[in-house]
Short mmCIF file of C-alpha atoms in Angstrom, two decimals:
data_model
loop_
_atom_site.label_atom_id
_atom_site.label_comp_id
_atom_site.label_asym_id
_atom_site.label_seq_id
_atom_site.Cartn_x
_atom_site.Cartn_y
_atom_site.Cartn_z
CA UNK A 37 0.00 0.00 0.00
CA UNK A 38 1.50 3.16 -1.36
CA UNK A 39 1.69 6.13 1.25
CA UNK A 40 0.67 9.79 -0.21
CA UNK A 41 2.57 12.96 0.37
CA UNK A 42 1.61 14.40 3.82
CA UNK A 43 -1.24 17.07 3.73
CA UNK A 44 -0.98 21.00 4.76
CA UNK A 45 -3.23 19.97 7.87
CA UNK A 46 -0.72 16.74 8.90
CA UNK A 47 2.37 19.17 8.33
CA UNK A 48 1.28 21.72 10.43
CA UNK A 49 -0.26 19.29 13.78
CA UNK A 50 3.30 17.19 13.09
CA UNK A 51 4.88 20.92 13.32
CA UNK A 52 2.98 21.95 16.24
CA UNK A 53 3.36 18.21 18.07
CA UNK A 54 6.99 18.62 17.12
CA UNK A 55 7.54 22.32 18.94
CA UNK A 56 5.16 21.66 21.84
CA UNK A 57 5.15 17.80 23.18
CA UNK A 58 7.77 17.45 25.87
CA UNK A 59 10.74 15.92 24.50
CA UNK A 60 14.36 13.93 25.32
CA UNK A 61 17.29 13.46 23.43
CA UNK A 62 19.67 9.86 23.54
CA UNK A 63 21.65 7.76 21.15
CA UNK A 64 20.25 5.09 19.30
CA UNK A 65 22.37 3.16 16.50
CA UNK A 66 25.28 5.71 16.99
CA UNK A 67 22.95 8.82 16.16
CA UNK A 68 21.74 11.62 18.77
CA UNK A 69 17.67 11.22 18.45
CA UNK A 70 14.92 13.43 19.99
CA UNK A 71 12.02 11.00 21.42
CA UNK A 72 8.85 11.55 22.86
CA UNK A 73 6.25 9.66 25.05
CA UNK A 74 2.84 9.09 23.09
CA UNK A 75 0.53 9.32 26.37
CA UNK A 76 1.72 13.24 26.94
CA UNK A 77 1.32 13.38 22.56
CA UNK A 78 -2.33 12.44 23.21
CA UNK A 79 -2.70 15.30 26.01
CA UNK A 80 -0.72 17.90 24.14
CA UNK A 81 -3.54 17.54 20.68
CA UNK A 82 -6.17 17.63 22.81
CA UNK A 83 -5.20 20.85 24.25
CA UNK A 84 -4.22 22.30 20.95
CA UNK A 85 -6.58 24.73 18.85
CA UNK A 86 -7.54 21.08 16.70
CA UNK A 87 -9.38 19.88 19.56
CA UNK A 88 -12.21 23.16 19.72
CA UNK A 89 -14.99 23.04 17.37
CA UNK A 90 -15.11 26.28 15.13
CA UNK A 91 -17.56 27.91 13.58
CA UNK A 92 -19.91 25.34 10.97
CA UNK A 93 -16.91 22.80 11.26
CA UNK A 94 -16.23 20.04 14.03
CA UNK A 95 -13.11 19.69 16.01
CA UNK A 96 -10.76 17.49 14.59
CA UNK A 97 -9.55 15.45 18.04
CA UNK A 98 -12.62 14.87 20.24
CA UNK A 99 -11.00 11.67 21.98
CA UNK A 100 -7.93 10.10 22.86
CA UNK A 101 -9.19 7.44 20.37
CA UNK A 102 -9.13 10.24 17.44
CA UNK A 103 -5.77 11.32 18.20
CA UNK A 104 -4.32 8.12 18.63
CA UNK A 105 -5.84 7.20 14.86
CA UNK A 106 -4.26 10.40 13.70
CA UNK A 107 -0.85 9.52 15.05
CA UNK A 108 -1.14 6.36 13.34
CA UNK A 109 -1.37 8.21 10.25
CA UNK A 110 1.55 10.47 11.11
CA UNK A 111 3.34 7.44 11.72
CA UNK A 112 2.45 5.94 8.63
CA UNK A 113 4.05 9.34 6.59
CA UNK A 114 7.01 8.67 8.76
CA UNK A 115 7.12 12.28 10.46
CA UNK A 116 8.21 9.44 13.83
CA UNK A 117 8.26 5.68 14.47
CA UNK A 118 8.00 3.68 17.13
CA UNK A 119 10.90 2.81 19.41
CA UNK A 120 11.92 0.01 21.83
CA UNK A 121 13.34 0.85 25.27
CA UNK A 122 17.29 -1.59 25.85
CA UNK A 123 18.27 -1.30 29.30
CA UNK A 124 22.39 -1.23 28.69
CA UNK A 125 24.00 -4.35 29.96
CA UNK A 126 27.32 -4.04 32.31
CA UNK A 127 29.96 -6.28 30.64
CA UNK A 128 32.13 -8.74 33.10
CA UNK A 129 35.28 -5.91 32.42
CA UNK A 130 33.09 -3.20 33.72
CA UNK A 131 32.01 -5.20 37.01
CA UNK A 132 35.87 -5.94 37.78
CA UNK A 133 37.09 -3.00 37.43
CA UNK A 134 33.80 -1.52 40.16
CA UNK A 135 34.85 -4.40 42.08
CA UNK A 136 38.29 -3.47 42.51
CA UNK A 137 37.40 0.53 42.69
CA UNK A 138 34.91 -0.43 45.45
CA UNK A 139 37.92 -2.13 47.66
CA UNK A 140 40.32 0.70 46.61
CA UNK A 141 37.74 3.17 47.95
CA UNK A 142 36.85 0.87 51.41
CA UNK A 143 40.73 0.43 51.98
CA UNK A 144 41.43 4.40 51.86
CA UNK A 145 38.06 4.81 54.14
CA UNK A 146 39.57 2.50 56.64
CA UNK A 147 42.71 4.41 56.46
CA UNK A 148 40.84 7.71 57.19
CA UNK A 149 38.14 6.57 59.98
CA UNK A 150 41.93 5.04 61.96
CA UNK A 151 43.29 8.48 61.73
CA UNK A 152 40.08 10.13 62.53
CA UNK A 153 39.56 7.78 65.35
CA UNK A 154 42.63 8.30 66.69
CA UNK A 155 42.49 12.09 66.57
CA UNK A 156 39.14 11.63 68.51
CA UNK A 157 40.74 9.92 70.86
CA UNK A 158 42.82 13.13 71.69
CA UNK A 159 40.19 15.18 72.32
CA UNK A 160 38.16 15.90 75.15
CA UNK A 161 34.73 14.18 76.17
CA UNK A 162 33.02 17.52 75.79
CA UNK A 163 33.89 17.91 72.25
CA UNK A 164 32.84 14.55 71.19
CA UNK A 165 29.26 15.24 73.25
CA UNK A 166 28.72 18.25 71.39
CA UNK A 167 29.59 15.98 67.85
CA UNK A 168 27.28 13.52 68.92
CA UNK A 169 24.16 16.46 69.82
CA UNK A 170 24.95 17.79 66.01
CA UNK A 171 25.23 14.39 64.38
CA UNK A 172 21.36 13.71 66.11
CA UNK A 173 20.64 17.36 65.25
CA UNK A 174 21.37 16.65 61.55
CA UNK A 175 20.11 13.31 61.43
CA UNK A 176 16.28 14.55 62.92
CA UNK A 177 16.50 17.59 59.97
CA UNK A 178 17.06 14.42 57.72
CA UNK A 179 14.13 12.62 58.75
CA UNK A 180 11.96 15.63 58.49
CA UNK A 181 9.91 15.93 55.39
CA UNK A 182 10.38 18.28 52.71
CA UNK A 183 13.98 17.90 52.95
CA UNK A 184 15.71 16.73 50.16
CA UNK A 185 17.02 13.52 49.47
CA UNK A 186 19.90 11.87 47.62
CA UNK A 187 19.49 11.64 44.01
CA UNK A 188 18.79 8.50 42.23
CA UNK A 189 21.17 6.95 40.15
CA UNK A 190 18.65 6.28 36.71
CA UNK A 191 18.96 3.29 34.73
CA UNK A 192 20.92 3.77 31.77
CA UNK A 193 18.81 2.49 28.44
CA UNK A 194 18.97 3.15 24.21
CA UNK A 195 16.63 2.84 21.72
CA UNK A 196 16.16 0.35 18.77
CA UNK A 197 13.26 0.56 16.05
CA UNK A 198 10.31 -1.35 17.33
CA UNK A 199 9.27 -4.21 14.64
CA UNK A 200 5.55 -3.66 15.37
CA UNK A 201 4.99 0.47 13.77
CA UNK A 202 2.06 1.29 15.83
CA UNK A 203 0.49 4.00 17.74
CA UNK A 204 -0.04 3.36 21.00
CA UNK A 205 -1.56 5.76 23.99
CA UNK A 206 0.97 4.67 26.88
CA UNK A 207 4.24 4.67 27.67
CA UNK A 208 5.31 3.49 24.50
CA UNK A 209 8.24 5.44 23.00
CA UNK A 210 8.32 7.25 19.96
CA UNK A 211 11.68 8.48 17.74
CA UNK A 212 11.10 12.27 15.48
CA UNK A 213 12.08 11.75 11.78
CA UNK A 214 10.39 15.52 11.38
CA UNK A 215 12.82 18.21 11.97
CA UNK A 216 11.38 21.19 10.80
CA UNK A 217 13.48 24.52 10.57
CA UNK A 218 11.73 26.83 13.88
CA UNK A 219 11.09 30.37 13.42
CA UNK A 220 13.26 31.87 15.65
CA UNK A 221 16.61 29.93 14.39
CA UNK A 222 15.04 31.10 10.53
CA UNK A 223 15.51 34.72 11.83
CA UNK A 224 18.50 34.53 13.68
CA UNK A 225 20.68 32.60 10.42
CA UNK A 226 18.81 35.68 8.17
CA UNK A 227 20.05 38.43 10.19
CA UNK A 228 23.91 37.00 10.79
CA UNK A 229 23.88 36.59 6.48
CA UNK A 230 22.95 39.73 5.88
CA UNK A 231 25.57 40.82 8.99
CA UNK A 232 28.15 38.90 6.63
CA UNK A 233 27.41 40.88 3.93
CA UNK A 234 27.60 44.39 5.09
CA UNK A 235 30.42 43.62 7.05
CA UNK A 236 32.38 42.59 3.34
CA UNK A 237 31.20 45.59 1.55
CA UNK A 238 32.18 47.97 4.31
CA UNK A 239 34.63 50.06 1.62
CA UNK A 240 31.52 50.92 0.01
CA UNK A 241 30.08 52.69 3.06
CA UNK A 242 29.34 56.36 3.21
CA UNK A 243 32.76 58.11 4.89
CA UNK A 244 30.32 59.09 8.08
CA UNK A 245 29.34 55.84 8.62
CA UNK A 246 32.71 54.37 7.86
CA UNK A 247 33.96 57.08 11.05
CA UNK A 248 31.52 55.99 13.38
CA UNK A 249 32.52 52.48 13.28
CA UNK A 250 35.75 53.63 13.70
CA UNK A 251 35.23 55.29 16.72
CA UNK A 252 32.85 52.93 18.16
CA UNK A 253 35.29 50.07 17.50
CA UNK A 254 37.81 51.86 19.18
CA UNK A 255 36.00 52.49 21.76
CA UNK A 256 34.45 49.14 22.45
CA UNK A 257 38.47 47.98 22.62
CA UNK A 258 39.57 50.79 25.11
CA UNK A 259 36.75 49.08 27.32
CA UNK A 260 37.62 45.68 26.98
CA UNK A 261 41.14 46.28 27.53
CA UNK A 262 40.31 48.38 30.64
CA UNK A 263 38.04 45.69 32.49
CA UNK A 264 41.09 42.98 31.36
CA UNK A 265 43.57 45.32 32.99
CA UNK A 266 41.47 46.40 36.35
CA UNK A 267 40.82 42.39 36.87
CA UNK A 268 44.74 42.36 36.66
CA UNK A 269 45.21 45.16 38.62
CA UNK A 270 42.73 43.88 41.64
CA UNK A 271 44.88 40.59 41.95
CA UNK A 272 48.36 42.68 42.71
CA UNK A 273 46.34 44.67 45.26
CA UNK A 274 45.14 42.01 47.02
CA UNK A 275 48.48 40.10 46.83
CA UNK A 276 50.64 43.86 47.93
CA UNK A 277 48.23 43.79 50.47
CA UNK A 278 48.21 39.81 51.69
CA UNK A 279 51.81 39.91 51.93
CA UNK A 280 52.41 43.50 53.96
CA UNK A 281 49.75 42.39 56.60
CA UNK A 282 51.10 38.49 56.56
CA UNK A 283 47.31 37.04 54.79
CA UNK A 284 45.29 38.90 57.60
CA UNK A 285 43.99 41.39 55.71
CA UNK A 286 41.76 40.53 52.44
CA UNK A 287 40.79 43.81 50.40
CA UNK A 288 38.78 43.13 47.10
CA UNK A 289 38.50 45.58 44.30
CA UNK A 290 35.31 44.77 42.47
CA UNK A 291 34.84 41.54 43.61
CA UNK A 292 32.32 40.50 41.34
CA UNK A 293 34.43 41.78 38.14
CA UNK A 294 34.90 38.37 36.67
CA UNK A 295 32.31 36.31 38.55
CA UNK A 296 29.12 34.72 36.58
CA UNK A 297 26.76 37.70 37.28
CA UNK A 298 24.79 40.71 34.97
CA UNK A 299 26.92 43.42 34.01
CA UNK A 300 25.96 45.63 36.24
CA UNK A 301 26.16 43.45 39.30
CA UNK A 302 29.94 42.90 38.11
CA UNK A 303 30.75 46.37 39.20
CA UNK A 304 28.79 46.19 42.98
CA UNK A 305 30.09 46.41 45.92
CA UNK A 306 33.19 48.78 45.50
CA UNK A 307 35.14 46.39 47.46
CA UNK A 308 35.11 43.81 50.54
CA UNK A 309 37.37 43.15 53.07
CA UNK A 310 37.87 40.88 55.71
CA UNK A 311 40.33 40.54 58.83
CA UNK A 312 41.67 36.74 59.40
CA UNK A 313 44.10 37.25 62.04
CA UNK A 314 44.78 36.70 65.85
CA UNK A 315 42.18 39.65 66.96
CA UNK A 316 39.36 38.22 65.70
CA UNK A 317 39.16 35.81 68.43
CA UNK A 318 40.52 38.57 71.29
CA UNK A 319 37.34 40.72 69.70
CA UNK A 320 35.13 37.31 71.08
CA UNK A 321 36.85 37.27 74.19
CA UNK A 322 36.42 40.77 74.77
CA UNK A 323 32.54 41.00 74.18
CA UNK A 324 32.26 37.88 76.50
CA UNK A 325 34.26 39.90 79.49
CA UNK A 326 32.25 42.49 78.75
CA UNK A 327 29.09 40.57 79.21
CA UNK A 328 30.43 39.19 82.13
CA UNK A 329 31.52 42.81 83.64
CA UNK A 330 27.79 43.85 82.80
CA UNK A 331 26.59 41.31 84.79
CA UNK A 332 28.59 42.00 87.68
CA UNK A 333 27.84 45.71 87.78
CA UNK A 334 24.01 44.82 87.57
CA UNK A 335 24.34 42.50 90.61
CA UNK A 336 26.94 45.18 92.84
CA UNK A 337 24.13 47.69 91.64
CA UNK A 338 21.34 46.09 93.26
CA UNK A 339 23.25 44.84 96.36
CA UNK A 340 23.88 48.48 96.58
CA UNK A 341 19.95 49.62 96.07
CA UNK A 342 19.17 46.92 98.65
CA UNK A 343 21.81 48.45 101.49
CA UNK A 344 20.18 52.11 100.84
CA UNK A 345 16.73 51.05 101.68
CA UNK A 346 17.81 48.85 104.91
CA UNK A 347 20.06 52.54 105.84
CA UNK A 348 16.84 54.46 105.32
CA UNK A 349 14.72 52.29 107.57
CA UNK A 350 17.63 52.29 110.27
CA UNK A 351 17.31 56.42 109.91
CA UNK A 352 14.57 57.22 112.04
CA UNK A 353 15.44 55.12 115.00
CA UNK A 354 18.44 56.50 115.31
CA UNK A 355 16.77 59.97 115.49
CA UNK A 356 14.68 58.77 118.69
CA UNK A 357 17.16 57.32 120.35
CA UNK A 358 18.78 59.99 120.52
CA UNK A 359 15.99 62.15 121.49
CA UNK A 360 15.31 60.16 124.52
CA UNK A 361 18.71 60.11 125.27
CA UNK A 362 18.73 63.96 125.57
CA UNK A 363 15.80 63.83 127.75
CA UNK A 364 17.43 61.61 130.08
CA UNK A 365 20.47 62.02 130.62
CA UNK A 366 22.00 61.63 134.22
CA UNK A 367 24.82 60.37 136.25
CA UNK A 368 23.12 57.24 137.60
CA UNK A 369 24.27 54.09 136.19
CA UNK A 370 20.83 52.85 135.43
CA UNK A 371 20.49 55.89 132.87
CA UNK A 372 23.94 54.66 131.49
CA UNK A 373 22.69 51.22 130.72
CA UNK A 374 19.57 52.51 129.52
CA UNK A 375 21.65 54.24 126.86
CA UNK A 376 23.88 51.39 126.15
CA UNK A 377 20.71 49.14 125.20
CA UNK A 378 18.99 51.61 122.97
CA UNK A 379 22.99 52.25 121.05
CA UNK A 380 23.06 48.13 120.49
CA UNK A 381 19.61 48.20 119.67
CA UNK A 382 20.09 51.15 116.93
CA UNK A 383 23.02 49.75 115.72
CA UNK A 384 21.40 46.25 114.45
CA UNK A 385 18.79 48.43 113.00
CA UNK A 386 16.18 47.23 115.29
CA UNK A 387 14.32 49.86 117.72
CA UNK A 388 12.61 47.37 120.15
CA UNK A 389 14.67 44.31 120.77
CA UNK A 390 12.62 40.99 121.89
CA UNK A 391 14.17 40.20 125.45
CA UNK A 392 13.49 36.81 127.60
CA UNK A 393 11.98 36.17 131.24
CA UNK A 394 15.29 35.59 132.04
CA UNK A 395 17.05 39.07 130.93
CA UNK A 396 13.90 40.89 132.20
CA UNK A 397 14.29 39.28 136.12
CA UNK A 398 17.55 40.18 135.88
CA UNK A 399 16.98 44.20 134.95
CA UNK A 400 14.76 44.12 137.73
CA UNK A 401 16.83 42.78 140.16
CA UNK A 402 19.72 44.82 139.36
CA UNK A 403 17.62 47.80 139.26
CA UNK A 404 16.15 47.19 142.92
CA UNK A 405 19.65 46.79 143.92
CA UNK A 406 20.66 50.32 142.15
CA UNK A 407 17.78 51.94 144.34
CA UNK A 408 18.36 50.43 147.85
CA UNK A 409 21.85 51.46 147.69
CA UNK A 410 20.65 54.62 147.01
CA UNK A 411 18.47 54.73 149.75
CA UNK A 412 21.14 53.66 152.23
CA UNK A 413 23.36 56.47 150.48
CA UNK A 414 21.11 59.26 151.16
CA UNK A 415 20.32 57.82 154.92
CA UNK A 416 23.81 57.96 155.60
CA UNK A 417 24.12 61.79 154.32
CA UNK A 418 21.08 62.85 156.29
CA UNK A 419 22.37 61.29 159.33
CA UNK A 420 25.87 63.25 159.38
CA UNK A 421 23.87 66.44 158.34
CA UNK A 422 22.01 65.81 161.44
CA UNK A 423 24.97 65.03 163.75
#
């Protein structure tokens, strides 16, 4: 059965399956190929303009069953065929020389977990505490969802033609014979031709436009030659600078000049610089005395505050002590001790002290003593008066 020249309507849904189904590239019988699924075929016709019913006309894909009986006839004016998926084979070579890699690698990781082990060994307990709080730290953010986990290794596969040329709607692979020239590439070849040619008859230009090329050709080489001798210029900076300070100080000029960024980024910030030396960790030690010195000032301040308000309450006793002291004074020694208790009793801050039965019989007693003595005292001077 003899196969007709494609139609206007086939070359332009092949054209439009061609620039808009999702495709992949491999090799297959030593040639780079483009392939396609025919399941997401099916769902990119049926949301092309083919599929909506116009005006007096009917749509042209309605079901999957209509597109997949279109394909078929797409297939059959070999704009594709169909494709089998070969998972690629390891030969015995290949799985020797894994095998040995694989003990080549275990042998060096014994090698390294000895050394590491032993350099645990010097360290502290705390340090290997605070590993083992970050290794469970690490491995909960792991187990978390939404992280992200270790890429797959895929299966490695090529393609070989399919003896049964069908369409399919599956999984079923499908390799592009159809290789239409796009637009865009069209315009882009057009323009760099016609680029060609002016460029070759440039003695024919006009002498003004022949100047201004000139000049902007010059110009555009002044630049170019400027930002290729400022990023040579940055690099002895920063090495005059690395060596006078001994590689603690790191000054940038234009840091971004020749990193992977827009053109104007390339030219922000002016410069960086960082300190790497000795006084970055006395600047940490300082801030943490300070802290510390904070702290203790806080704490003197308050023991302070609290010694004020005990003075002030001691204040006013003191005062009526005082008073009554005023009031009676005398030479008797009961007045003396009288003053002696109310002194003790100021100084602890207290103006009433709590006193036992004990203390209070003895007062007395003493007291009672005080007085008869004074009696007999005063008998004994009224008597000589008399005599």
């Amino acid at each position: 059965m003899e196969v007709g020249e494609p139609s206007k309507e086939e070359k332009a849904v092949a054209k439009f399956l061609r620039f808009n189904c999702p495709t992949k590239s491999t090799n297959m019988m030593g040639h780079r190929v483009d392939y396609f699924i025919a399941s997401k075929a099916v769902d990119c016709l049926l949301d092309s303009k083919w599929a909506k019913a116009k005006k007096g006309e009917e749509a042209l894909f309605t079901t999957r069953e209509s597109v997949v009986d279109y394909c078929n006839r797409l297939l059959k004016k070999q704009f594709f065929h169909r494709a089998l998926k070969v998972m690629k084979m390891k030969y015995e070579k290949d799985i020797k020389k894994e095998k040995e890699k694989g003990k080549a690698e275990s042998g060096k990781e014994e090698d390294k977990k000895s050394k590491k082990e032993n350099l645990k060994d010097e360290k502290t307990k705390k340090e290997k505490e605070k590993k083992k709080d970050g290794e469970k730290e690490e491995s909960k953010k792991e187990e978390t969802p939404g992280t992200p986990k270790k890429k797959e290794t895929k299966k490695k596969f090529k393609l070989e033609p399919h003896d049964d040329q069908v369409f399919l709607d599956g999984n079923e692979v499908f390799v592009w014979i159809y290789d239409p020239v796009h637009f865009k590439t069209f315009v882009m070849g057009l323009i760099l031709v016609i680029a060609v040619i002016a460029a070759t008859l440039f003695p024919l230009w006009p002498a003004e436009m022949r100047v201004g090329v000139y000049y902007l050709s010059v110009g555009a080489g002044c630049f170019v030659a400027s930002i290729l001798l400022l990023a040579v210029a940055r690099c002895i900076l920063f090495l005059i600078i690395w060596l006078i300070t001994g590689g603690r100080h790191h000054f940038w000029f234009l840091p971004n000049l020749t990193a992977d960024v827009g053109f104007i980024d390339s030219f922000r910030p002016l410069y960086t610089h960082e300190y790497k030396g000795p006084k970055a960790d006395l600047k940490k030690d300082e801030k943490s005395e300070t802290k510390k010195q904070q702290k203790s000032d806080s704490e003197e301040k308050s023991d302070s505050e609290k010694k004020e308000d005990e003075e002030g309450k001691v204040g006013p006793g003191n005062h009526g002590t005082e008073g009554s002291g005023g009031e009676r004074h005398s030479d008797t020694d009961s007045d003396r001790r009288e003053d002696d208790r109310s002194q003790h009793s100021s100084g602890n801050g207290n103006d009433f002290e709590m006193i036992t039965k004990e203390e209070l019989e003895q007062q007395t007693d003493g007291d009672c003593e005080e007085e008869e003595e004074e009696d007999d005292g005063e008998t004994t001077k009224s008597s000589h008066e008399k005599s």
